[in-house]
């Protein structure tokens, strides 16, 4: 098949999924055309059957705002015709599905449009009446729609009144990259003492991630377990979080690592992952952790309970319940046997339910079904 892929190419779960999917599809013999505003950050080497078509937005002085969406639709239409695409798979309804629909109208040949919903377009934009109708239109005019969790599919139906089928295809990780490595020396380089436990949080520090809850949870854990907290990522809440760390006198215990590329190395030196988000359609970082044998504590929100098996691979707590999160963490971190069991369970669950080979097959089956129905 010849498959076009559009996503936000910068750091973020949806961009990672779109790019890794393209790479795996190319490995299994399909021809992939990325149509994006910049080179997807995970395309870090040459792949013979992957092509990249850059969307360039002209900054004519007459336009008050650069027309990115129209430039994208034009580029999509050009690629559909020139490369004879069978499928155009877009990640995010807003604006990518809308652009794809416009491109299909402009192009001379037909193409099947698959839209994958990742969360923010539904859980944030879907609440905004300005965009609601537009997002619904994008979903209804796609040939197939997928969501990364049952929770997101249900929320889409509830919020937008969409009646079309939404196929749930969970996220996956690149197992070649996410596995537990022996990196004791890295621990020493970070000043982590032997016997000290490592708790990790990775996010883009948006408000919805509630990183302050992570710090409060850690504060309680640290009163009973000798531990360090690794905070990975950067974003709007960074300075609030940093102030809180100082206020709680945790500066020696919390390491702010900023944006990092080799996340699996950091996960490999971690004992527990904490994600206290108030919105999370899936929580790809949890799956990354599980593949590196790290149990997780997460909130009872969105897709998180589909990823964490409570009392087996980690624990689920109510939103904002830092006491419960800390109690579970202390209980787990104090019991080496239980911690080892949870680590093994986490890896086993990731492999049995979210393995990339299974997930990619689900996308290919969907493309096949769509191409067979006229
Ligand atoms: O979480 C973010 O802020 C980034 C966002 C994105 O667009 O990459 O993540 C969303 O998509 C990921 C991949 O499907 C999911 O794992 C995240 O849970 C989802 N984020 C939210 O729903 C807030």
Short mmCIF file of C-alpha atoms and ligand atoms in Angstrom, two decimals:
data_model
loop_
_atom_site.label_atom_id
_atom_site.label_comp_id
_atom_site.label_asym_id
_atom_site.label_seq_id
_atom_site.Cartn_x
_atom_site.Cartn_y
_atom_site.Cartn_z
CA UNK A 1 0.00 0.00 0.00
CA UNK A 2 1.00 3.61 -0.47
CA UNK A 3 0.19 5.44 2.74
CA UNK A 4 0.38 9.15 3.51
CA UNK A 5 0.80 10.14 7.17
CA UNK A 6 0.20 13.55 8.72
CA UNK A 7 0.88 14.34 12.36
CA UNK A 8 2.38 17.02 14.54
CA UNK A 9 6.03 16.15 13.94
CA UNK A 10 7.42 17.70 17.13
CA UNK A 11 7.80 15.96 20.50
CA UNK A 12 4.54 14.43 21.82
CA UNK A 13 2.82 11.07 22.03
CA UNK A 14 0.76 11.45 18.86
CA UNK A 15 3.83 12.36 16.78
CA UNK A 16 5.72 9.40 18.24
CA UNK A 17 2.90 6.95 17.43
CA UNK A 18 2.47 8.30 13.88
CA UNK A 19 6.18 8.12 13.15
CA UNK A 20 6.77 4.70 14.70
CA UNK A 21 3.73 3.38 12.82
CA UNK A 22 5.17 4.73 9.55
CA UNK A 23 8.52 3.08 10.27
CA UNK A 24 6.96 -0.30 11.06
CA UNK A 25 4.65 -0.15 8.02
CA UNK A 26 7.67 0.63 5.83
CA UNK A 27 9.53 -2.33 7.34
CA UNK A 28 6.65 -4.60 6.37
CA UNK A 29 6.81 -3.50 2.73
CA UNK A 30 4.48 -0.50 2.49
CA UNK A 31 5.49 2.82 0.96
CA UNK A 32 5.15 5.71 3.42
CA UNK A 33 4.82 9.41 2.68
CA UNK A 34 5.02 11.79 5.64
CA UNK A 35 3.30 15.09 4.87
CA UNK A 36 4.28 17.35 7.77
CA UNK A 37 5.55 20.81 8.61
CA UNK A 38 8.99 19.52 9.61
CA UNK A 39 10.80 16.20 9.64
CA UNK A 40 9.22 13.96 12.33
CA UNK A 41 11.73 13.90 15.17
CA UNK A 42 11.82 10.12 15.38
CA UNK A 43 12.86 9.75 11.71
CA UNK A 44 16.47 9.75 12.74
CA UNK A 45 18.02 7.73 9.91
CA UNK A 46 17.43 6.88 6.25
CA UNK A 47 14.52 4.51 5.54
CA UNK A 48 14.41 3.58 1.83
CA UNK A 49 10.62 3.35 1.57
CA UNK A 50 9.85 6.44 3.63
CA UNK A 51 9.46 9.80 1.90
CA UNK A 52 9.05 13.19 3.48
CA UNK A 53 7.03 16.00 1.92
CA UNK A 54 7.45 19.28 3.75
CA UNK A 55 4.52 21.65 4.03
CA UNK A 56 5.80 25.14 3.40
CA UNK A 57 3.70 28.04 4.48
CA UNK A 58 4.25 31.24 2.54
CA UNK A 59 4.29 34.35 4.66
CA UNK A 60 2.69 36.79 2.20
CA UNK A 61 2.27 40.18 3.86
CA UNK A 62 -1.36 40.24 2.72
CA UNK A 63 -2.23 37.36 5.08
CA UNK A 64 -2.72 38.39 8.67
CA UNK A 65 -2.09 34.75 9.70
CA UNK A 66 0.01 32.26 7.70
CA UNK A 67 -2.49 29.76 6.16
CA UNK A 68 -0.90 26.52 7.44
CA UNK A 69 -4.06 24.43 7.10
CA UNK A 70 -4.57 25.39 3.45
CA UNK A 71 -0.91 24.83 2.64
CA UNK A 72 -1.18 21.38 4.24
CA UNK A 73 -4.33 20.51 2.25
CA UNK A 74 -2.67 21.64 -0.98
CA UNK A 75 0.43 19.54 -0.26
CA UNK A 76 -1.73 16.54 0.65
CA UNK A 77 -3.66 16.82 -2.64
CA UNK A 78 -0.40 17.08 -4.58
CA UNK A 79 1.03 13.97 -2.86
CA UNK A 80 -2.24 11.98 -3.25
CA UNK A 81 -2.08 12.47 -7.03
CA UNK A 82 1.66 12.34 -7.70
CA UNK A 83 2.43 9.39 -5.40
CA UNK A 84 -0.90 7.63 -6.05
CA UNK A 85 -1.71 7.21 -2.38
CA UNK A 86 -4.21 4.54 -1.34
CA UNK A 87 -4.62 5.77 2.22
CA UNK A 88 -4.09 9.08 3.98
CA UNK A 89 -3.76 8.47 7.73
CA UNK A 90 -4.03 11.65 9.78
CA UNK A 91 -3.41 12.01 13.49
CA UNK A 92 -5.77 14.53 15.15
CA UNK A 93 -9.16 15.50 13.76
CA UNK A 94 -8.35 19.19 14.18
CA UNK A 95 -7.03 20.33 11.80
CA UNK A 96 -5.57 17.30 10.05
CA UNK A 97 -8.79 15.42 9.19
CA UNK A 98 -10.35 18.63 7.87
CA UNK A 99 -7.28 19.26 5.69
CA UNK A 100 -7.39 15.66 4.42
CA UNK A 101 -11.06 15.99 3.45
CA UNK A 102 -10.32 19.19 1.55
CA UNK A 103 -7.31 17.53 -0.11
CA UNK A 104 -9.45 14.58 -1.22
CA UNK A 105 -11.86 17.05 -2.84
CA UNK A 106 -9.04 18.87 -4.60
CA UNK A 107 -7.16 15.74 -5.75
CA UNK A 108 -7.93 13.94 -9.01
CA UNK A 109 -7.89 10.47 -7.50
CA UNK A 110 -9.77 8.98 -4.60
CA UNK A 111 -7.99 8.21 -1.34
CA UNK A 112 -9.23 6.64 1.86
CA UNK A 113 -8.92 8.83 4.93
CA UNK A 114 -8.17 7.34 8.33
CA UNK A 115 -8.30 9.68 11.32
CA UNK A 116 -6.75 8.72 14.64
CA UNK A 117 -7.98 10.61 17.69
CA UNK A 118 -5.33 11.16 20.35
CA UNK A 119 -7.21 13.10 22.98
CA UNK A 120 -6.64 16.81 23.04
CA UNK A 121 -8.80 17.35 19.95
CA UNK A 122 -11.74 15.76 21.76
CA UNK A 123 -11.14 16.33 25.46
CA UNK A 124 -10.17 19.99 25.07
CA UNK A 125 -11.27 21.28 21.68
CA UNK A 126 -14.39 19.10 21.64
CA UNK A 127 -15.73 21.05 24.63
CA UNK A 128 -15.31 24.33 22.76
CA UNK A 129 -18.49 25.08 20.82
CA UNK A 130 -16.53 26.97 18.17
CA UNK A 131 -14.79 23.80 17.04
CA UNK A 132 -17.29 21.12 17.99
CA UNK A 133 -19.07 21.03 14.61
CA UNK A 134 -15.80 21.17 12.72
CA UNK A 135 -14.34 18.21 14.64
CA UNK A 136 -17.57 16.23 14.16
CA UNK A 137 -17.43 16.97 10.44
CA UNK A 138 -13.82 15.76 10.28
CA UNK A 139 -14.77 12.52 12.01
CA UNK A 140 -17.93 11.88 9.99
CA UNK A 141 -16.27 12.49 6.62
CA UNK A 142 -13.31 10.21 7.37
CA UNK A 143 -13.53 6.69 5.93
CA UNK A 144 -12.40 5.21 9.24
CA UNK A 145 -11.80 6.66 12.68
CA UNK A 146 -9.67 5.17 15.41
CA UNK A 147 -9.20 6.21 19.04
CA UNK A 148 -6.28 5.28 21.26
CA UNK A 149 -8.50 4.05 24.12
CA UNK A 150 -12.07 2.90 24.82
CA UNK A 151 -12.39 5.87 27.11
CA UNK A 152 -11.56 8.33 24.30
CA UNK A 153 -13.94 6.58 21.88
CA UNK A 154 -16.74 6.88 24.44
CA UNK A 155 -15.91 10.49 25.23
CA UNK A 156 -15.96 11.31 21.51
CA UNK A 157 -19.40 9.77 21.12
CA UNK A 158 -20.67 11.59 24.24
CA UNK A 159 -19.15 15.00 23.56
CA UNK A 160 -19.80 15.22 19.85
CA UNK A 161 -22.79 12.95 19.36
CA UNK A 162 -20.84 11.03 16.72
CA UNK A 163 -22.64 7.88 15.58
CA UNK A 164 -19.96 6.51 13.23
CA UNK A 165 -17.95 3.46 14.27
CA UNK A 166 -14.82 4.34 16.17
CA UNK A 167 -12.29 1.52 16.21
CA UNK A 168 -10.16 1.37 19.33
CA UNK A 169 -6.52 0.71 18.53
CA UNK A 170 -4.32 1.17 21.56
CA UNK A 171 -0.90 2.78 21.44
CA UNK A 172 2.36 0.85 21.28
CA UNK A 173 6.07 1.54 21.72
CA UNK A 174 9.15 0.64 19.73
CA UNK A 175 10.39 -2.37 21.69
CA UNK A 176 13.86 -2.05 20.10
CA UNK A 177 14.22 1.18 22.01
CA UNK A 178 12.15 0.63 25.15
CA UNK A 179 13.59 -2.21 27.21
CA UNK A 180 15.37 -2.35 30.55
CA UNK A 181 19.11 -1.75 30.31
CA UNK A 182 21.73 -2.26 32.98
CA UNK A 183 22.77 1.33 33.74
CA UNK A 184 23.97 1.32 37.34
CA UNK A 185 26.75 3.77 36.40
CA UNK A 186 24.17 6.31 35.23
CA UNK A 187 22.62 6.20 38.70
CA UNK A 188 25.98 7.09 40.21
CA UNK A 189 26.43 9.94 37.74
CA UNK A 190 23.13 11.40 38.92
CA UNK A 191 24.29 11.08 42.54
CA UNK A 192 21.74 8.39 43.37
CA UNK A 193 22.99 6.47 46.40
CA UNK A 194 22.96 2.65 46.60
CA UNK A 195 19.62 1.61 48.10
CA UNK A 196 17.95 4.89 47.18
CA UNK A 197 14.70 4.39 45.21
CA UNK A 198 14.05 6.33 42.02
CA UNK A 199 10.65 7.73 41.12
CA UNK A 200 10.16 9.23 37.68
CA UNK A 201 7.64 11.55 36.06
CA UNK A 202 7.78 12.42 32.35
CA UNK A 203 5.50 14.97 30.72
CA UNK A 204 5.23 18.25 28.85
CA UNK A 205 4.42 20.05 32.13
CA UNK A 206 1.02 21.23 30.91
CA UNK A 207 -1.53 22.04 33.62
CA UNK A 208 -3.47 18.84 32.84
CA UNK A 209 -0.45 16.76 33.92
CA UNK A 210 -0.73 18.05 37.54
CA UNK A 211 2.99 17.78 38.16
CA UNK A 212 2.50 19.53 41.51
CA UNK A 213 0.52 16.47 42.65
CA UNK A 214 3.53 14.35 41.69
CA UNK A 215 5.79 16.52 43.86
CA UNK A 216 3.35 16.39 46.81
CA UNK A 217 3.16 12.62 46.45
CA UNK A 218 6.93 12.38 46.38
CA UNK A 219 7.17 14.61 49.46
CA UNK A 220 5.12 12.05 51.40
CA UNK A 221 7.00 9.06 49.97
CA UNK A 222 10.33 10.63 50.89
CA UNK A 223 9.31 10.81 54.56
CA UNK A 224 9.32 7.00 54.68
CA UNK A 225 11.49 5.79 51.81
CA UNK A 226 14.91 7.11 50.88
CA UNK A 227 14.22 8.22 47.31
CA UNK A 228 14.92 10.66 44.48
CA UNK A 229 12.44 12.09 42.01
CA UNK A 230 13.42 12.54 38.36
CA UNK A 231 11.32 15.15 36.59
CA UNK A 232 11.73 14.82 32.84
CA UNK A 233 10.32 17.32 30.34
CA UNK A 234 9.55 21.01 30.19
CA UNK A 235 6.51 23.20 29.74
CA UNK A 236 4.28 25.95 31.12
CA UNK A 237 4.12 24.64 34.72
CA UNK A 238 7.88 24.24 35.10
CA UNK A 239 8.48 27.29 37.29
CA UNK A 240 5.48 26.57 39.58
CA UNK A 241 6.80 23.06 40.09
CA UNK A 242 10.28 24.35 40.74
CA UNK A 243 8.93 26.80 43.36
CA UNK A 244 7.02 24.02 45.07
CA UNK A 245 10.14 21.85 45.23
CA UNK A 246 12.01 24.70 46.95
CA UNK A 247 9.08 25.40 49.30
CA UNK A 248 8.94 21.76 50.39
CA UNK A 249 12.72 21.78 50.89
CA UNK A 250 13.18 18.97 48.35
CA UNK A 251 15.88 20.55 46.18
CA UNK A 252 18.43 17.83 47.02
CA UNK A 253 15.90 15.12 46.29
CA UNK A 254 14.35 16.26 43.00
CA UNK A 255 16.33 16.32 39.78
CA UNK A 256 14.95 18.52 37.00
CA UNK A 257 16.29 16.92 33.83
CA UNK A 258 14.41 19.00 31.23
CA UNK A 259 13.68 17.54 27.80
CA UNK A 260 15.56 14.32 27.20
CA UNK A 261 15.93 12.06 24.19
CA UNK A 262 16.99 8.73 25.69
CA UNK A 263 13.97 8.21 27.91
CA UNK A 264 14.48 4.45 28.09
CA UNK A 265 17.86 5.01 29.81
CA UNK A 266 16.17 7.09 32.50
CA UNK A 267 13.37 4.54 32.87
CA UNK A 268 15.98 1.80 33.22
CA UNK A 269 17.28 3.40 36.43
CA UNK A 270 13.77 4.02 37.83
CA UNK A 271 11.71 1.96 40.28
CA UNK A 272 8.34 3.63 39.90
CA UNK A 273 6.55 5.95 37.47
CA UNK A 274 3.94 8.44 38.69
CA UNK A 275 1.36 10.15 36.42
CA UNK A 276 -1.30 12.22 38.23
CA UNK A 277 -2.98 13.75 35.12
CA UNK A 278 -6.51 15.13 35.04
CA UNK A 279 -6.82 14.33 31.31
CA UNK A 280 -5.03 11.49 29.56
CA UNK A 281 -6.51 9.61 26.64
CA UNK A 282 -3.92 6.84 26.97
CA UNK A 283 -0.67 7.85 28.67
CA UNK A 284 2.02 6.62 26.31
CA UNK A 285 4.68 7.34 28.94
CA UNK A 286 3.13 4.58 31.08
CA UNK A 287 3.59 2.03 28.33
CA UNK A 288 7.16 3.21 27.79
CA UNK A 289 7.76 2.65 31.51
CA UNK A 290 6.12 -0.78 31.49
CA UNK A 291 8.36 -1.91 28.63
CA UNK A 292 11.33 -0.92 30.79
CA UNK A 293 9.85 -2.99 33.66
CA UNK A 294 8.76 0.02 35.70
CA UNK A 295 5.44 -0.28 37.59
CA UNK A 296 3.21 2.80 37.44
CA UNK A 297 0.84 4.77 39.64
CA UNK A 298 -1.75 6.75 37.69
CA UNK A 299 -5.08 8.49 38.12
CA UNK A 300 -8.48 7.01 37.41
CA UNK A 301 -8.79 9.23 34.36
CA UNK A 302 -9.36 8.67 30.63
CA UNK A 303 -7.39 5.73 29.23
CA UNK A 304 -5.04 5.30 32.20
CA UNK A 305 -7.03 2.38 33.73
CA UNK A 306 -6.74 0.58 30.36
CA UNK A 307 -2.95 0.75 30.64
CA UNK A 308 -2.34 0.13 34.36
CA UNK A 309 -3.69 -3.10 35.91
CA UNK A 310 -4.55 -2.05 39.46
CA UNK A 311 -2.69 -4.07 42.11
CA UNK A 312 -0.81 -6.04 39.43
CA UNK A 313 1.29 -3.74 37.26
CA UNK A 314 0.80 -0.66 39.44
CA UNK A 315 -1.98 1.25 41.18
CA UNK A 316 -4.86 3.51 40.17
CA UNK A 317 -5.84 6.40 42.45
CA UNK A 318 -8.55 9.05 42.29
CA UNK A 319 -7.65 12.38 40.77
CA UNK A 320 -5.78 14.50 43.32
CA UNK A 321 -5.50 11.70 45.89
CA UNK A 322 -1.87 12.22 46.78
CA UNK A 323 -2.24 10.40 50.11
CA UNK A 324 -3.39 7.21 48.44
CA UNK A 325 -0.73 7.51 45.73
CA UNK A 326 1.98 7.95 48.38
CA UNK A 327 0.64 5.04 50.49
CA UNK A 328 0.67 2.69 47.50
CA UNK A 329 4.15 3.85 46.50
CA UNK A 330 5.55 3.34 50.01
CA UNK A 331 3.94 -0.10 50.29
CA UNK A 332 5.43 -1.17 46.95
CA UNK A 333 8.87 0.38 47.34
CA UNK A 334 9.34 -1.16 50.80
CA UNK A 335 8.68 -4.69 49.56
CA UNK A 336 11.45 -5.82 47.17
CA UNK A 337 9.66 -9.05 46.20
CA UNK A 338 6.43 -7.25 45.39
CA UNK A 339 8.31 -4.59 43.44
CA UNK A 340 10.02 -7.29 41.37
CA UNK A 341 6.68 -9.03 40.73
CA UNK A 342 5.02 -5.78 39.63
CA UNK A 343 7.98 -5.03 37.32
CA UNK A 344 7.65 -8.41 35.64
CA UNK A 345 3.86 -8.06 35.43
CA UNK A 346 4.23 -4.64 33.83
CA UNK A 347 6.48 -5.97 31.08
CA UNK A 348 4.28 -9.03 30.53
CA UNK A 349 1.12 -6.90 30.21
CA UNK A 350 2.83 -4.49 27.80
CA UNK A 351 3.93 -7.39 25.64
CA UNK A 352 0.66 -9.30 25.68
CA UNK A 353 -1.71 -6.36 25.16
CA UNK A 354 0.19 -3.59 23.40
CA UNK A 355 2.97 -5.24 21.37
CA UNK A 356 3.80 -3.19 18.26
CA UNK A 357 3.41 -6.22 15.96
CA UNK A 358 -0.22 -6.67 17.14
CA UNK A 359 -1.10 -3.01 16.96
CA UNK A 360 0.40 -2.45 13.50
CA UNK A 361 -1.57 -5.49 12.26
CA UNK A 362 -4.76 -3.86 13.53
CA UNK A 363 -4.03 -0.71 11.49
CA UNK A 364 -3.18 -2.76 8.37
CA UNK A 365 -6.42 -4.76 8.72
CA UNK A 366 -8.35 -1.52 8.97
CA UNK A 367 -6.68 -0.13 5.82
CA UNK A 368 -7.41 -3.41 3.99
CA UNK A 369 -11.07 -3.43 5.03
CA UNK A 370 -11.47 0.16 3.91
CA UNK A 371 -9.88 -0.43 0.54
CA UNK A 372 -12.15 -3.40 -0.05
CA UNK A 373 -15.36 -1.47 0.60
CA UNK A 374 -16.34 0.88 -2.19
O1 LIG B 1 -0.31 14.58 26.47
C1 LIG B 1 -0.01 15.51 25.74
O2 LIG B 1 -0.05 16.66 26.14
C2 LIG B 1 0.46 15.27 24.31
C3 LIG B 1 -0.60 14.58 23.50
C4 LIG B 1 -0.19 14.47 22.04
O3 LIG B 1 -0.95 14.95 21.24
O4 LIG B 1 0.84 13.89 21.72
O5 LIG B 1 -0.83 13.27 24.01
C5 LIG B 1 -2.05 12.66 23.68
O6 LIG B 1 -1.78 11.59 22.77
C6 LIG B 1 -0.94 10.56 23.29
C7 LIG B 1 -0.72 9.53 22.18
O7 LIG B 1 -1.89 8.91 21.79
C8 LIG B 1 -1.61 9.92 24.53
O8 LIG B 1 -0.77 8.92 25.06
C9 LIG B 1 -1.83 11.02 25.60
O9 LIG B 1 -2.53 10.45 26.68
C10 LIG B 1 -2.68 12.15 24.99
N1 LIG B 1 -2.73 13.25 25.95
C11 LIG B 1 -3.89 13.64 26.51
O10 LIG B 1 -4.95 13.08 26.31
C12 LIG B 1 -3.77 14.79 27.45
#
